[in-house]
């Protein structure tokens, strides 16, 4: 048993580092609070431990121990439910909700990162076991972490679309962004605020695949949420006129965003829109099919 | 219907048009456009609704 200590320990450490590496706190501030951080670190640690003991268990001819991996996978599915549940619970407290698609995307990412921790630990401990040298194990661990985080990296909106400033005007009482009619704004004061303080951008998809993704309601809600989180939004619970809206131009598939931000700054707005992740669940690839390609002509 | 509308409800109507009949929705008659705007703004704040202009002298307060 003593011989396995190095194997398990290296796997455990590398798996936990893998989870920690992907638990960076970014501008979305999720999960930034210490408790959430702790929960995910602890679960990542458990995942890494399960991955690390698999190979020693096999070598010790404890075959039943391996079935724990399957059991663990079941358990980690709970993480997705947990995240989804908690994000859905706080959804009503957001001035600009994330939307179901964004929540699903975040929940999925948290689940997959535990598998990353487990896989890293598994591969590290395998390498240490067969090379008898923890250094090789550590190198293999880092390679796995970097490879997996590279392949699970999300695309950003700037990869699939061009974002440019757009003009807001009123056609009667209808708020328009270029040729997109966004909504009817009745009160003259609200119209004045839109014209004075509102900002609009046009998001132009680069191809038909991007157009399909952008037309998704969940993706559009995610854009509204992220932009509102970054620039602030001038609205309150009983002040719904200035909810940021993302509407599509049916002729071309372009998408217009209008927002009355706390900070009126076009540069940062464009930057914020470009940084919005392309949600996994909204990605479509019509150009990969014959019908889609022919429809594109 | 988490993501799509269809939850809109007309909460009240504010109008300067005296011939607008009262129906299932509360109707507020205003003397002039200035009073109409004031009533509409107050109602929107009270009811957490939004003012929409039908461009025929009538505002509707809608909850989205």
Coordinates of C-alpha atoms in Angstrom, one line a residue:
Chain A
X1 CA 0.0 0.0 0.0
X2 CA 2.9 2.3 0.9
X3 CA 4.0 2.3 -2.7
X4 CA 0.8 3.9 -3.8
X5 CA 1.1 7.0 -1.7
X6 CA 3.1 8.9 -4.2
X7 CA 0.8 7.8 -7.0
X8 CA -2.4 8.8 -5.3
X9 CA -1.0 12.0 -3.9
X10 CA 0.3 13.3 -7.2
X11 CA -3.0 12.5 -8.9
X12 CA -4.9 14.1 -6.1
X13 CA -2.8 17.3 -6.2
X14 CA -2.9 17.6 -10.0
X15 CA -6.7 17.0 -10.2
X16 CA -7.3 19.6 -7.5
X17 CA -5.0 22.1 -9.3
X18 CA -7.0 21.4 -12.5
X19 CA -10.2 22.3 -10.7
X20 CA -8.6 25.4 -9.1
X21 CA -7.3 26.6 -12.5
X22 CA -10.8 26.6 -13.9
X23 CA -12.3 28.2 -10.9
X24 CA -11.0 31.6 -11.8
X25 CA -13.2 34.5 -10.8
X26 CA -13.9 36.7 -13.8
X27 CA -16.1 39.6 -14.5
X28 CA -19.3 37.6 -14.2
X29 CA -18.6 37.3 -10.5
X30 CA -19.7 33.7 -10.4
X31 CA -18.9 31.9 -8.2
X32 CA -17.1 34.6 -6.5
X33 CA -18.4 34.3 -3.0
X34 CA -16.2 32.3 -0.6
X35 CA -18.8 29.7 0.1
X36 CA -19.4 28.9 -3.6
X37 CA -15.7 28.8 -4.1
X38 CA -15.3 26.4 -1.2
X39 CA -18.1 24.1 -2.4
X40 CA -16.6 23.6 -5.8
X41 CA -13.1 23.2 -4.5
X42 CA -14.2 20.5 -2.2
X43 CA -16.1 18.7 -4.9
X44 CA -13.1 19.0 -7.2
X45 CA -10.9 17.5 -4.5
X46 CA -13.3 14.5 -4.1
X47 CA -13.4 14.1 -7.9
X48 CA -9.6 14.1 -8.0
X49 CA -9.3 11.6 -5.2
X50 CA -11.7 9.2 -7.0
X51 CA -9.7 9.6 -10.2
X52 CA -6.4 9.1 -8.4
X53 CA -7.3 5.9 -6.6
X54 CA -8.6 4.1 -9.7
X55 CA -5.3 2.8 -11.0
X56 CA -3.9 1.7 -7.6
X57 CA -7.2 -0.1 -6.9
X58 CA -7.0 -1.9 -10.2
X59 CA -3.4 -3.0 -9.6
X60 CA -4.3 -4.2 -6.1
X61 CA -6.9 -6.3 -7.9
X62 CA -9.7 -4.5 -6.1
X63 CA -12.0 -4.4 -9.1
X64 CA -15.1 -3.4 -7.3
X65 CA -13.3 -0.1 -6.3
X66 CA -13.4 0.9 -10.0
X67 CA -17.2 0.8 -10.0
X68 CA -17.0 3.8 -7.6
X69 CA -16.0 5.8 -10.7
X70 CA -19.4 5.1 -12.2
X71 CA -21.1 6.0 -8.9
X72 CA -19.1 9.2 -8.8
X73 CA -20.2 10.2 -12.2
X74 CA -23.8 9.9 -11.0
X75 CA -23.0 12.0 -8.0
X76 CA -21.4 14.8 -10.1
X77 CA -24.6 15.1 -12.2
X78 CA -26.1 16.4 -9.0
X79 CA -23.7 19.4 -9.3
X80 CA -25.4 20.5 -12.5
X81 CA -28.8 20.3 -10.7
X82 CA -27.4 22.2 -7.7
X83 CA -26.1 25.1 -9.8
X84 CA -29.2 25.2 -12.0
X85 CA -31.3 25.3 -8.9
X86 CA -29.4 28.0 -7.1
X87 CA -29.1 30.2 -10.2
X88 CA -32.8 29.8 -10.9
X89 CA -33.6 30.8 -7.4
X90 CA -31.7 34.1 -7.6
X91 CA -33.0 34.8 -11.1
X92 CA -36.0 36.7 -9.8
X93 CA -33.7 39.0 -7.9
X94 CA -31.8 40.1 -11.1
X95 CA -32.9 43.3 -12.8
X96 CA -31.9 41.7 -16.0
X97 CA -32.3 37.9 -15.7
X98 CA -29.7 35.5 -17.2
X99 CA -32.3 33.4 -19.0
X100 CA -32.7 29.7 -18.9
X101 CA -30.1 29.0 -21.7
X102 CA -27.3 30.9 -19.8
X103 CA -28.1 29.1 -16.6
X104 CA -28.0 25.8 -18.3
X105 CA -24.7 26.7 -19.8
X106 CA -23.1 27.7 -16.5
X107 CA -24.5 24.6 -14.8
X108 CA -23.1 22.3 -17.5
X109 CA -19.6 24.0 -17.2
X110 CA -19.5 23.3 -13.5
X111 CA -20.3 19.6 -14.0
X112 CA -17.8 19.1 -16.8
X113 CA -15.0 20.7 -14.7
X114 CA -15.4 18.1 -12.1
X115 CA -14.8 15.4 -14.8
X116 CA -11.7 17.4 -15.8
X117 CA -10.4 17.1 -12.2
X118 CA -11.2 13.4 -12.2
X119 CA -9.6 12.7 -15.6
X120 CA -6.5 14.7 -14.8
X121 CA -6.0 12.8 -11.5
X122 CA -6.6 9.5 -13.4
X123 CA -4.0 10.2 -16.1
X124 CA -1.5 11.7 -13.6
X125 CA -1.7 8.7 -11.3
X126 CA -1.4 6.3 -14.3
X127 CA 1.7 8.0 -15.5
X128 CA 3.3 8.1 -12.1
X129 CA 2.5 4.4 -11.6
X130 CA 4.1 3.3 -14.8
X131 CA 7.0 5.7 -15.0
X132 CA 7.7 5.5 -11.2
X133 CA 8.5 9.2 -11.4
X134 CA 6.2 11.9 -10.0
X135 CA 7.8 14.5 -12.3
X136 CA 6.4 12.8 -15.4
X137 CA 3.0 12.6 -13.7
X138 CA 3.0 16.3 -13.0
X139 CA 4.0 17.1 -16.6
X140 CA 1.2 14.8 -17.9
X141 CA -1.2 16.4 -15.5
X142 CA -0.5 20.0 -16.7
X143 CA -0.7 18.8 -20.3
X144 CA -4.2 17.3 -19.7
X145 CA -5.4 20.4 -17.8
X146 CA -4.2 22.8 -20.6
X147 CA -5.5 20.6 -23.4
X148 CA -8.9 20.0 -21.8
X149 CA -9.4 23.7 -20.9
X150 CA -8.4 24.6 -24.4
X151 CA -11.0 22.3 -26.0
X152 CA -13.8 23.2 -23.6
X153 CA -13.1 26.9 -24.0
X154 CA -16.2 28.9 -24.9
X155 CA -16.3 31.1 -28.0
X156 CA -17.0 34.7 -27.6
X157 CA -19.4 36.8 -29.5
X158 CA -16.5 38.6 -31.3
X159 CA -15.6 35.2 -32.9
X160 CA -18.9 34.9 -34.6
X161 CA -20.1 38.5 -35.2
X162 CA -19.1 42.1 -35.9
X163 CA -20.3 44.6 -33.3
X164 CA -20.7 48.2 -34.4
X165 CA -22.4 51.3 -33.0
X166 CA -26.0 52.0 -34.2
X167 CA -28.4 54.9 -34.0
X168 CA -31.5 55.1 -31.9
X169 CA -34.5 57.1 -33.2
X170 CA -38.3 57.2 -32.8
X171 CA -40.7 56.5 -35.5
X172 CA -43.8 58.0 -33.9
X173 CA -43.7 56.2 -30.5
X174 CA -41.9 53.1 -31.8
X175 CA -38.2 52.9 -30.7
X176 CA -36.1 51.9 -33.6
X177 CA -32.4 50.8 -34.0
X178 CA -31.8 51.5 -37.7
X179 CA -34.4 49.4 -39.4
X180 CA -35.3 47.2 -36.4
X181 CA -38.5 48.2 -34.6
X182 CA -37.8 47.4 -31.0
X183 CA -40.8 48.5 -28.9
X184 CA -43.5 51.1 -28.3
X185 CA -42.4 53.7 -25.8
X186 CA -45.4 55.7 -24.8
X187 CA -44.2 58.3 -22.3
X188 CA -42.5 61.4 -23.8
X189 CA -40.1 61.6 -20.8
X190 CA -39.0 58.0 -21.4
X191 CA -38.4 58.7 -25.1
X192 CA -36.3 61.7 -24.2
X193 CA -34.2 59.6 -21.8
X194 CA -33.7 57.0 -24.6
X195 CA -32.5 59.6 -27.0
X196 CA -30.3 61.4 -24.5
X197 CA -28.8 58.5 -22.6
X198 CA -29.5 55.4 -24.5
X199 CA -26.9 53.5 -26.5
X200 CA -27.5 50.9 -29.3
X201 CA -25.2 48.5 -31.1
X202 CA -25.8 46.3 -34.1
X203 CA -24.4 42.8 -34.0
X204 CA -23.9 41.4 -37.4
X205 CA -23.4 37.7 -37.7
X206 CA -20.4 36.6 -39.8
X207 CA -22.1 33.7 -41.4
X208 CA -25.3 31.6 -41.4
X209 CA -24.1 29.5 -38.4
X210 CA -23.7 32.7 -36.4
X211 CA -27.0 34.0 -37.6
X212 CA -28.7 30.9 -36.2
X213 CA -27.0 31.2 -32.9
X214 CA -27.8 34.9 -32.6
X215 CA -31.5 34.4 -33.3
X216 CA -31.8 32.2 -30.2
X217 CA -33.7 33.9 -27.5
X218 CA -31.5 32.5 -24.8
X219 CA -28.4 33.9 -26.5
X220 CA -30.0 37.3 -26.8
X221 CA -31.0 37.3 -23.1
X222 CA -27.4 36.4 -22.2
X223 CA -26.2 39.4 -24.1
X224 CA -28.6 41.7 -22.3
X225 CA -27.7 40.2 -18.9
X226 CA -23.9 40.5 -19.4
X227 CA -24.0 44.0 -20.8
X228 CA -26.3 45.1 -18.0
X229 CA -23.9 43.5 -15.5
X230 CA -20.9 45.3 -16.9
X231 CA -22.2 48.7 -17.7
X232 CA -25.1 49.0 -15.2
X233 CA -28.6 49.6 -16.2
X234 CA -30.9 52.6 -15.4
X235 CA -33.9 50.7 -14.3
X236 CA -35.6 49.6 -11.1
X237 CA -38.3 47.2 -10.2
X238 CA -41.2 49.6 -11.0
X239 CA -39.3 51.3 -13.8
X240 CA -39.5 48.8 -16.6
X241 CA -39.1 51.2 -19.6
X242 CA -35.4 50.9 -19.7
X243 CA -35.0 47.1 -19.7
X244 CA -32.2 46.3 -22.2
X245 CA -33.7 44.7 -25.3
X246 CA -32.1 42.6 -28.0
X247 CA -34.2 42.4 -31.1
X248 CA -33.6 40.7 -34.5
X249 CA -33.8 42.2 -37.9
X250 CA -35.9 39.6 -39.8
X251 CA -34.5 40.6 -43.2
X252 CA -30.8 40.1 -42.5
X253 CA -30.6 38.3 -39.2
X254 CA -28.7 41.2 -37.7
X255 CA -29.4 41.8 -34.0
X256 CA -29.8 45.2 -32.4
X257 CA -29.2 45.9 -28.7
X258 CA -30.6 48.9 -26.9
X259 CA -29.7 49.8 -23.4
X260 CA -29.8 52.9 -21.1
X261 CA -26.6 52.2 -19.2
X262 CA -25.3 53.8 -16.0
X263 CA -22.1 54.7 -17.9
X264 CA -22.7 56.1 -21.3
X265 CA -19.6 54.9 -23.1
X266 CA -19.9 53.3 -26.6
X267 CA -16.4 51.8 -26.6
X268 CA -17.0 49.8 -23.4
X269 CA -20.4 48.8 -24.6
X270 CA -19.0 47.3 -27.7
X271 CA -16.2 45.6 -25.7
X272 CA -18.8 44.2 -23.3
X273 CA -20.9 42.8 -26.1
X274 CA -17.8 41.2 -27.8
X275 CA -17.0 39.4 -24.5
X276 CA -20.4 37.7 -24.2
X277 CA -19.9 33.9 -24.4
X278 CA -21.6 32.0 -27.2
X279 CA -23.8 29.6 -25.3
X280 CA -23.3 25.9 -26.1
X281 CA -27.0 25.2 -26.3
X282 CA -27.6 28.0 -28.9
X283 CA -24.8 26.9 -31.3
X284 CA -26.2 25.7 -34.6
X285 CA -24.3 24.6 -37.6
X286 CA -26.8 24.8 -40.6
X287 CA -23.8 25.2 -43.0
X288 CA -22.8 21.7 -42.1
X289 CA -25.8 20.3 -43.9
X290 CA -26.6 20.3 -47.6
X291 CA -30.0 22.0 -47.1
X292 CA -28.4 24.7 -45.0
X293 CA -25.6 25.4 -47.5
X294 CA -28.1 25.6 -50.4
X295 CA -30.4 27.8 -48.4
X296 CA -27.5 30.1 -47.8
X297 CA -26.9 31.0 -51.5
Chain B
X1 CA -43.1 30.8 -21.0
X2 CA -39.9 31.8 -19.3
X3 CA -38.3 33.5 -22.3
X4 CA -41.1 34.5 -24.6
X5 CA -43.7 37.2 -23.9
X6 CA -47.4 36.4 -24.0
X7 CA -47.6 37.5 -20.4
X8 CA -48.6 41.1 -21.3
X9 CA -51.7 42.4 -19.5
X10 CA -53.3 45.8 -20.1
X11 CA -53.7 47.2 -16.7
X12 CA -55.3 50.6 -17.5
X13 CA -56.1 53.0 -20.3
X14 CA -55.5 56.7 -20.1
X15 CA -57.1 58.8 -22.8
X16 CA -58.1 62.3 -23.8
X17 CA -60.7 60.8 -26.1
X18 CA -64.0 61.2 -24.3
X19 CA -65.7 58.7 -26.7
X20 CA -63.4 55.9 -25.5
X21 CA -65.9 53.5 -23.9
X22 CA -65.2 52.1 -20.4
X23 CA -64.9 48.3 -20.7
X24 CA -63.2 45.5 -18.8
X25 CA -60.1 47.6 -18.2
X26 CA -60.1 50.7 -16.0
X27 CA -60.2 53.8 -18.2
X28 CA -58.9 57.2 -16.9
X29 CA -60.1 60.3 -18.8
X30 CA -57.7 63.2 -18.9
X31 CA -58.5 66.8 -19.6
X32 CA -55.5 67.4 -21.9
X33 CA -52.3 65.8 -23.0
X34 CA -50.3 67.1 -20.1
X35 CA -52.7 65.6 -17.6
X36 CA -52.7 62.3 -19.6
X37 CA -48.9 62.1 -19.3
X38 CA -49.0 62.7 -15.6
X39 CA -51.7 60.1 -14.9
X40 CA -49.9 57.6 -17.2
X41 CA -46.6 58.1 -15.4
X42 CA -48.2 57.8 -12.0
X43 CA -50.1 54.7 -12.9
X44 CA -47.0 53.1 -14.5
X45 CA -45.1 53.7 -11.3
X46 CA -47.9 52.4 -9.1
X47 CA -48.6 49.3 -11.2
X48 CA -45.0 48.5 -12.3
X49 CA -46.2 48.7 -15.8
X50 CA -45.0 50.5 -19.0
X51 CA -46.7 53.3 -20.9
X52 CA -47.4 52.5 -24.5
X53 CA -48.8 55.1 -27.0
X54 CA -51.5 54.0 -29.4
X55 CA -51.1 57.3 -31.2
X56 CA -54.8 58.1 -31.2
X57 CA -54.9 60.0 -28.0
X58 CA -54.8 56.9 -25.9
X59 CA -52.1 55.5 -23.7
X60 CA -52.3 51.9 -22.4
X61 CA -50.4 50.8 -19.3
X62 CA -49.1 47.3 -19.9
X63 CA -47.4 44.8 -17.5
X64 CA -44.8 42.8 -19.3

